[in-house]
Amino acid sequence: MCRSNRLFDLLQTLRDGHLHTAQTLAEATGVSVRTLYRDMETLVASGVPVIGTRGTGYRLPPTVTLPPLTLTPAELEALNLGLAIASEVADPDLKSAALSLTDKLDAVLPETAVAEADAWKFTKNPFANTARGFAQMPTLRAAIKARQKLRITYTSKDGAVTSRTIRPLHMEYMSRVWTLTAWCEWRSAHRAFRLDLINTAEALPELFTDEAGKTLADYRP
Amino acid sequence: MCRSNRLFDLLQTLRDGHLHTAQTLAEATGVSVRTLYRDMETLVASGVPVIGTRGTGYRLPPTVTLPPLTLTPAELEALNLGLAIASEVADPDLKSAALSLTDKLDAVLPETAVAEADAWKFTKNPFANTARGFAQMPTLRAAIKARQKLRITYTSKDGAVTSRTIRPLHMEYMSRVWTLTAWCEWRSAHRAFRLDLINTAEALPELFTDEAGKTLADYRP
DNA sequence: ACCCAACTGACAGGTTTATGTCAGTATCAT
DNA sequence: ATGATACTGACATAAACCTGTCAGTTGGGT
């Protein structure tokens, strides 16, 4: 399995929020412990907020990852104004959140040169072909909303191309990769599909409803 | 020069907004024309909005680009609150900017299939409602943490206002709407409450513990 | 004090990736 | 129509990267 797929798998595993030791993760991904430490280094360098504690293991705190956004200057202004107001709010938790977010934006905004330079750090790591698969996004999003089944062709990890009918449930930008969570009717199980590995996606006329065991809430990664 | 540095240089060159031919850029970066085309492919795949026109050259339109950001749930809260307020308070220009930015965020944040047409109906004026729901957030969040029962008054879909005691379990942003999942002691069932429809929320001195059938894990929407 | 597990550095060999060359197609402006 | 220039594919070679092994250090929890 190539490295980027392994990193993706690591993220999927860590997403449960539980504790994982390097030993465990290394065995799960079929790789030496040394390499796993290097992978963790790569994840951290890519901005994934994974936390390693000596003597305990790795844990991934719950976070939301925003993809790169392009803003107009006016939108930027609105953003800053809104955060400025939010940081005046009485609630200390919310206030400090607003302040830390303002810091993050400040760190990212004023000097675009720096931001771009950082952006390339992880492009050097071949982790994300984030933009591939964008073409399918409107189709997928519409199908999720309309609760419409999809027929997709997908390149799996071993390189095999498969065709399957799925019930799209949830689409998310998860740590540098767009992911579609769905119920796969072929495998009769939940699956997380990487958008950049979806070759074609066709909305079927067939609709679906929530069935016990097949909803998003039933998904346990 | 390594590839990532070269890509960075290309961006710096393109930043002037002028027209550049592949030939020129290739010479400037000391690389073959074929490789330059590959570099452009990489840039586009990384989300850079560079535009190539056959017969003319490459041009980069001026935009402000945010790199991928990792937000904590609290920061996401602050962001939404800030924009909700900004879109109510500010002048028309800023207001429409705040609205369009909110749209962009909506397009990008995790979406769940649970979003019904109902959720869209009320979004005629979504931001006032969003901001309204935020007022309760500190109370709700604190109650979830402290495992403290709540007494809320709630406007249900048919417009009826009810008052009930609930065990708050989980709060999350579900496709434009903040939702509080709880065990409702009045209905003796799990319920998902929209924050913007909670009129009042009062923490009761009474605590609760996990009971079979009443935990978050037992919830099946 | 002890164990556990996260970390770090070095190095050799294997694998992947990047690059240039060549040949050809597509599309815009004039 | 023509010229200019963006694009695409194939393929061999060179460069960069990834990996396992080994040997060691650091810090947290008990």
XYZ file of C-alpha atoms (C1' of nucleotides) in Angstrom:
502
model
C 0.000 0.000 0.000
C 1.358 3.395 -0.884
C 2.065 5.984 1.729
C -0.779 8.390 1.161
C -3.324 5.619 1.458
C -1.698 4.507 4.652
C -1.919 8.004 6.081
C -5.571 8.117 5.177
C -6.150 4.820 6.945
C -4.349 6.090 9.987
C -6.674 9.057 10.133
C -9.722 6.871 9.787
C -8.514 4.742 12.674
C -7.660 7.714 14.848
C -11.007 9.346 14.224
C -12.694 7.260 16.878
C -11.077 9.528 19.449
C -9.682 6.611 21.401
C -6.143 5.915 22.402
C -3.873 4.036 20.004
C -0.287 2.972 20.574
C 2.296 3.195 17.841
C 2.717 -0.570 18.068
C -0.957 -1.179 17.368
C -1.146 1.280 14.520
C 2.025 -0.061 12.959
C 0.650 -3.590 12.930
C -2.712 -2.422 11.601
C -1.076 -0.656 8.683
C 1.523 -3.375 8.129
C 4.555 -1.246 8.669
C 7.446 -0.939 11.106
C 7.108 1.158 14.230
C 9.811 3.486 13.027
C 7.865 4.204 9.877
C 4.752 4.818 11.918
C 6.538 7.503 13.887
C 7.536 9.066 10.615
C 3.931 8.912 9.456
C 2.800 10.685 12.605
C 5.397 13.328 11.947
C 3.976 13.727 8.458
C 0.433 14.064 9.750
C 1.441 16.702 12.259
C 3.410 18.534 9.581
C 0.256 18.498 7.467
C -1.711 20.203 10.203
C -3.510 17.233 11.697
C -3.809 17.939 15.428
C -2.897 14.442 16.562
C -1.483 14.294 20.066
C 1.098 11.731 21.170
C 1.767 11.200 24.852
C 4.778 9.228 25.993
C 3.795 6.168 27.900
C 0.199 6.315 26.706
C -0.372 6.546 22.983
C -1.911 8.705 20.277
C -5.202 10.513 20.386
C -7.002 12.713 17.880
C -9.156 15.432 19.426
C -12.446 16.205 17.666
C -11.940 18.930 15.100
C -13.429 20.306 11.941
C -11.119 20.875 9.011
C -11.895 23.576 6.514
C -10.592 23.164 2.973
C -8.802 26.058 1.332
C -11.222 28.917 0.827
C -11.032 31.849 -1.513
C -12.548 34.985 -0.077
C -13.296 38.429 -1.381
C -11.863 41.283 0.664
C -15.376 42.157 1.842
C -15.901 38.652 3.115
C -12.641 38.864 4.945
C -13.754 42.070 6.566
C -17.055 40.533 7.634
C -15.171 37.597 9.072
C -12.901 39.780 11.153
C -15.744 41.989 12.315
C -17.806 38.993 13.338
C -14.974 37.481 15.317
C -14.236 40.811 16.954
C -17.821 40.963 18.144
C -17.826 37.331 19.191
C -14.764 37.883 21.336
C -16.707 40.490 23.305
C -19.224 37.865 24.333
C -19.476 37.129 28.021
C -19.072 33.366 27.847
C -15.392 32.720 28.560
C -15.187 29.514 26.528
C -16.642 31.119 23.439
C -14.591 34.213 23.969
C -11.316 32.367 24.089
C -12.377 30.314 21.078
C -13.043 33.487 19.136
C -9.676 34.870 20.170
C -7.765 31.745 19.213
C -9.529 31.632 15.883
C -8.643 35.263 15.294
C -5.056 34.350 16.021
C -5.195 31.532 13.535
C -6.554 33.817 10.861
C -4.014 36.504 11.642
C -1.266 33.968 11.378
C -2.601 32.974 7.997
C -3.809 36.154 6.433
C -1.577 39.193 6.426
C 1.326 37.750 4.511
C 0.002 35.648 1.715
C 3.497 34.681 0.794
C 3.921 32.858 4.063
C 0.585 31.158 3.725
C 1.398 29.892 0.274
C 4.759 28.667 1.411
C 3.113 26.680 4.172
C 0.596 25.321 1.759
C 3.389 23.735 -0.188
C 4.816 21.986 2.791
C 2.319 19.249 2.520
C 2.087 19.246 -1.231
C 5.635 18.081 -1.076
C 4.245 15.194 0.896
C 2.100 13.532 -1.712
C -0.711 13.309 0.789
C -3.486 15.241 -0.808
C -4.708 15.473 -4.324
C -7.470 17.435 -2.761
C -8.789 18.935 -5.915
C -9.237 15.682 -7.802
C -12.781 14.562 -7.411
C -14.091 18.098 -7.236
C -15.909 17.460 -10.447
C -18.172 14.971 -8.707
C -18.980 17.186 -5.735
C -22.200 18.801 -6.976
C -23.572 15.417 -7.989
C -22.693 13.878 -4.648
C -24.005 16.768 -2.597
C -27.280 16.800 -4.501
C -27.670 13.054 -4.069
C -27.114 13.305 -0.321
C -29.781 15.969 -0.045
C -32.236 14.163 -2.279
C -31.504 10.795 -0.640
C -30.815 9.380 -4.058
C -28.762 6.270 -4.691
C -25.561 6.559 -6.686
C -23.677 4.291 -9.016
C -19.954 4.935 -8.764
C -16.769 3.458 -10.120
C -14.048 3.521 -7.548
C -10.351 2.770 -7.448
C -9.661 0.851 -4.258
C -6.393 0.690 -2.390
C -5.065 -2.305 -4.240
C -5.669 -0.451 -7.473
C -8.679 -2.492 -8.525
C -11.482 -0.544 -10.154
C -14.924 -1.543 -8.928
C -18.435 -0.425 -9.715
C -21.046 -0.294 -6.987
C -24.339 1.184 -5.885
C -24.206 3.245 -2.709
C -26.448 5.308 -0.463
C -24.586 8.577 0.060
C -24.884 9.809 3.635
C -22.250 12.369 4.436
C -19.522 14.323 2.743
C -16.695 15.893 4.635
C -13.311 17.464 4.226
C -11.393 15.324 6.623
C -7.859 16.319 7.264
C -6.865 17.241 3.754
C -9.007 14.701 1.940
C -12.612 14.901 0.858
C -14.466 11.823 2.008
C -17.897 10.469 1.158
C -19.428 8.201 3.782
C -22.027 5.879 2.376
C -23.783 2.574 2.759
C -22.348 0.308 0.086
C -24.998 -2.040 -1.219
C -22.389 -4.217 -2.853
C -20.503 -4.915 0.348
C -23.549 -4.510 2.559
C -21.539 -2.295 4.878
C -20.637 1.283 5.524
C -17.706 2.577 3.542
C -15.750 5.816 3.436
C -14.867 6.740 -0.142
C -12.163 9.185 -1.027
C -13.481 11.633 -3.583
C -10.207 11.679 -5.427
C -10.550 7.961 -6.053
C -14.084 8.140 -7.390
C -13.786 7.881 -11.149
C -17.411 8.345 -12.135
C -20.600 9.023 -10.207
C -24.078 8.731 -11.622
C -27.261 9.515 -9.717
C -29.830 6.753 -10.025
C -33.580 7.379 -10.131
C -33.904 5.115 -7.097
C -34.357 6.841 -3.739
C -33.630 5.411 -0.313
C -34.916 5.875 3.198
C -33.339 5.308 6.574
C -33.169 1.649 7.379
C -31.999 0.265 10.668
C -28.272 -0.322 10.515
C -27.743 1.653 7.317
C -27.896 5.229 8.548
C -25.037 7.554 9.206
C -25.596 7.208 12.939
C -24.888 3.493 12.627
C -21.485 4.064 11.125
C -18.638 3.122 13.405
C -15.316 3.659 11.654
C 15.914 23.523 -7.121
C 13.376 21.179 -5.661
C 9.888 21.019 -6.972
C 7.997 22.663 -4.136
C 10.252 25.694 -4.242
C 9.748 25.922 -7.955
C 5.978 25.858 -7.542
C 6.263 28.601 -4.992
C 8.320 30.675 -7.406
C 5.795 30.122 -10.137
C 3.072 31.480 -7.914
C 5.140 34.491 -7.002
C 5.681 35.199 -10.681
C 2.024 34.728 -11.561
C 0.932 36.933 -8.697
C 1.489 40.065 -10.774
C -1.710 39.273 -12.628
C -0.069 39.633 -16.031
C 0.073 37.169 -18.850
C 2.874 34.616 -18.895
C 3.570 32.013 -21.549
C 4.675 28.514 -20.644
C 7.884 29.158 -22.573
C 8.742 32.178 -20.440
C 7.908 30.493 -17.176
C 9.852 27.386 -18.097
C 12.969 29.430 -18.827
C 12.532 31.483 -15.678
C 12.390 28.378 -13.528
C 15.062 26.553 -15.485
C 12.966 23.617 -16.519
C 11.561 22.089 -19.691
C 8.237 23.236 -21.076
C 6.764 19.807 -20.530
C 7.626 19.960 -16.857
C 6.104 23.394 -16.615
C 2.809 22.048 -17.893
C 3.006 19.381 -15.266
C 3.643 22.041 -12.655
C 0.596 23.964 -13.777
C -1.408 20.789 -13.473
C -0.131 20.441 -9.924
C -1.080 24.003 -9.070
C -4.594 23.604 -10.389
C -4.935 20.300 -8.569
C -3.918 22.086 -5.399
C -6.713 24.588 -5.787
C -4.821 27.535 -7.262
C -7.234 29.301 -9.636
C -4.690 29.789 -12.421
C -6.200 30.126 -15.878
C -4.469 28.957 -19.039
C -5.714 30.105 -22.415
C -4.518 28.448 -25.590
C -2.801 30.893 -27.840
C -2.264 33.450 -25.084
C -0.752 32.224 -21.854
C -1.371 31.899 -18.127
C -3.031 34.399 -15.849
C -3.773 34.346 -12.127
C -6.844 36.328 -11.040
C -6.463 38.225 -7.753
C -8.011 36.413 -4.800
C -7.418 35.974 -1.107
C -6.929 32.330 -0.336
C -7.157 30.772 3.073
C -5.133 27.627 3.607
C -6.829 24.612 5.127
C -7.718 25.382 8.716
C -8.302 22.999 11.549
C -10.875 24.299 13.974
C -11.957 23.055 17.345
C -15.717 22.742 17.802
C -15.606 25.816 20.020
C -13.875 27.810 17.319
C -16.468 26.726 14.804
C -19.107 27.947 17.217
C -17.403 31.293 17.525
C -17.085 31.578 13.768
C -20.765 30.956 13.199
C -21.821 33.258 15.979
C -19.590 36.012 14.670
C -20.961 35.747 11.165
C -24.526 35.527 12.395
C -24.089 38.746 14.326
C -22.185 40.469 11.538
C -24.932 39.700 9.051
C -27.477 41.353 11.307
C -25.638 44.375 12.533
C -23.439 45.590 9.747
C -24.063 47.801 6.789
C -25.501 46.360 3.547
C -22.174 45.667 1.857
C -20.740 43.932 4.862
C -24.001 42.165 5.404
C -24.062 40.607 1.979
C -20.421 39.684 2.370
C -21.227 37.925 5.623
C -24.084 36.104 3.934
C -21.996 34.909 1.026
C -19.248 33.790 3.375
C -21.773 31.867 5.421
C -22.878 30.176 2.224
C -19.325 29.211 1.445
C -18.881 27.751 4.888
C -22.125 25.846 4.611
C -20.963 24.367 1.361
C -17.817 23.191 3.012
C -18.823 22.052 6.465
C -19.804 18.464 7.120
C -23.215 17.708 5.780
C -25.503 15.025 7.003
C -28.341 13.328 5.270
C -30.493 14.171 8.252
C -31.015 17.595 6.762
C -34.619 17.656 5.724
C -36.532 20.099 3.612
C -37.818 21.365 6.941
C -34.414 22.608 7.843
C -34.336 24.679 4.682
C -37.716 26.266 5.133
C -36.748 28.223 8.147
C -33.538 29.410 6.549
C -35.349 32.229 4.844
C -33.838 34.186 7.677
C -31.364 31.669 8.971
C -28.925 33.960 10.635
C -31.160 35.646 13.126
C -32.211 32.193 14.202
C -28.699 30.903 14.310
C -27.647 33.770 16.492
C -30.653 33.205 18.701
C -29.706 29.611 19.285
C -26.209 30.626 20.207
C -27.458 32.527 23.193
C -28.223 29.228 24.924
C -25.023 27.551 23.938
C -22.888 28.191 27.006
C -25.685 26.920 29.237
C -26.221 23.838 27.139
C -22.566 23.050 26.752
C -21.997 23.419 30.487
C -24.971 21.183 31.249
C -23.718 18.460 28.910
C -20.338 18.544 30.589
C -21.768 18.578 34.109
C -24.418 15.946 33.271
C -27.026 18.313 34.596
C -30.686 18.140 33.665
C -32.251 21.067 31.843
C -35.669 22.632 31.787
C -36.349 24.106 28.371
C -39.209 25.760 26.593
C -39.254 24.718 22.977
C -41.193 25.690 19.890
C -41.995 22.523 17.987
C -42.568 22.282 14.268
C -46.301 22.815 14.506
C -45.718 26.012 16.428
C -46.750 24.746 19.838
C -44.599 25.892 22.740
C -43.855 23.184 25.260
C -41.887 23.006 28.451
C -39.968 19.888 29.320
C -37.131 18.433 31.333
C -34.346 16.848 29.294
C -30.998 15.128 29.775
C -28.647 16.907 27.350
C -26.276 14.484 25.638
C -24.700 15.981 22.557
C -24.573 19.203 20.604
C -23.528 19.467 16.989
C -23.760 21.544 13.869
C -25.801 19.648 11.352
C -26.008 21.277 7.945
C -26.812 24.856 8.891
C -28.498 24.040 12.139
C -27.160 23.496 15.608
C -28.833 20.544 17.202
C -29.019 19.363 20.790
C -29.562 15.648 21.194
C -31.148 14.735 24.504
C -33.280 12.257 26.384
C -36.645 13.903 26.850
C -38.190 12.910 30.159
C -41.546 14.209 29.104
C -41.780 12.019 26.023
C -39.610 9.264 27.492
C -37.642 9.181 24.254
C -34.623 10.626 22.549
C -35.190 13.937 20.847
C -33.075 16.243 18.704
C -33.747 19.890 19.498
C -32.870 22.718 17.184
C -31.068 25.358 19.162
C -32.799 28.164 17.334
C -36.153 26.852 18.530
C -35.177 26.659 22.174
C -36.706 29.693 23.799
C -35.335 29.337 27.292
C -32.990 26.886 28.951
C -32.450 26.610 32.649
C -30.020 24.249 34.309
C -31.599 22.275 37.116
C -29.727 21.251 40.269
C -30.628 17.654 39.463
C -27.868 15.563 37.897
C -28.247 12.422 35.832
C -26.206 9.309 35.111
C -26.136 6.912 32.215
C -29.095 4.604 32.254
C -29.660 1.764 29.842
C -31.566 3.010 26.847
C -31.116 6.669 27.678
C -27.512 7.295 26.619
C -26.273 8.884 23.449
C -25.126 5.498 22.212
C -28.724 4.314 22.371
C -29.933 7.087 20.115
C -31.054 6.042 16.666
C -32.474 8.976 14.752
C 12.507 3.620 40.868
C 10.431 1.342 37.307
C 7.984 0.340 33.000
C 5.974 1.828 29.019
C 5.717 4.079 24.877
C 6.708 8.198 22.453
C 10.549 9.988 20.048
C 15.278 10.739 17.472
C 19.348 9.827 14.470
C 22.012 7.174 11.022
C 22.483 4.372 7.067
C 21.826 1.148 3.173
C 18.848 -0.624 -0.201
C 14.530 -0.632 -2.615
C 10.646 1.942 -4.643
C 8.497 5.757 -6.307
C 8.514 10.109 -8.467
C 10.173 13.723 -11.413
C 12.118 15.046 -15.579
C 13.381 15.609 -20.551
C 12.607 14.239 -25.190
C 9.632 13.487 -28.839
C 5.344 13.420 -31.208
C 0.956 14.881 -31.644
C -3.856 17.463 -30.722
C -6.931 21.385 -29.377
C -8.244 26.077 -29.195
C -7.929 31.111 -29.184
C -6.916 35.594 -31.668
C -6.129 37.667 -35.888
C -6.896 29.844 -42.636
C -2.937 30.653 -39.996
C 0.160 31.125 -36.247
C 0.734 30.943 -31.578
C 0.392 28.505 -27.455
C -1.904 25.557 -24.329
C -2.267 20.767 -23.541
C -1.678 15.323 -23.580
C 0.569 10.737 -23.877
C 4.581 7.478 -23.886
C 8.890 6.124 -22.297
C 13.664 5.807 -20.417
C 16.655 7.724 -17.107
C 17.957 10.340 -13.069
C 16.803 12.036 -8.704
C 14.328 11.941 -4.582
C 11.990 9.561 -1.296
C 10.518 5.749 1.719
C 11.524 1.931 4.601
C 13.501 -1.338 7.987
C 17.052 -2.149 11.190
C 19.484 -0.868 15.142
C 20.773 1.817 18.940
C 19.688 5.191 21.849
C 16.945 9.209 24.689
C 12.956 11.463 26.853
C 8.951 11.946 29.512
C 4.555 10.303 31.919
C 2.200 7.250 34.938
C 2.293 3.977 38.839
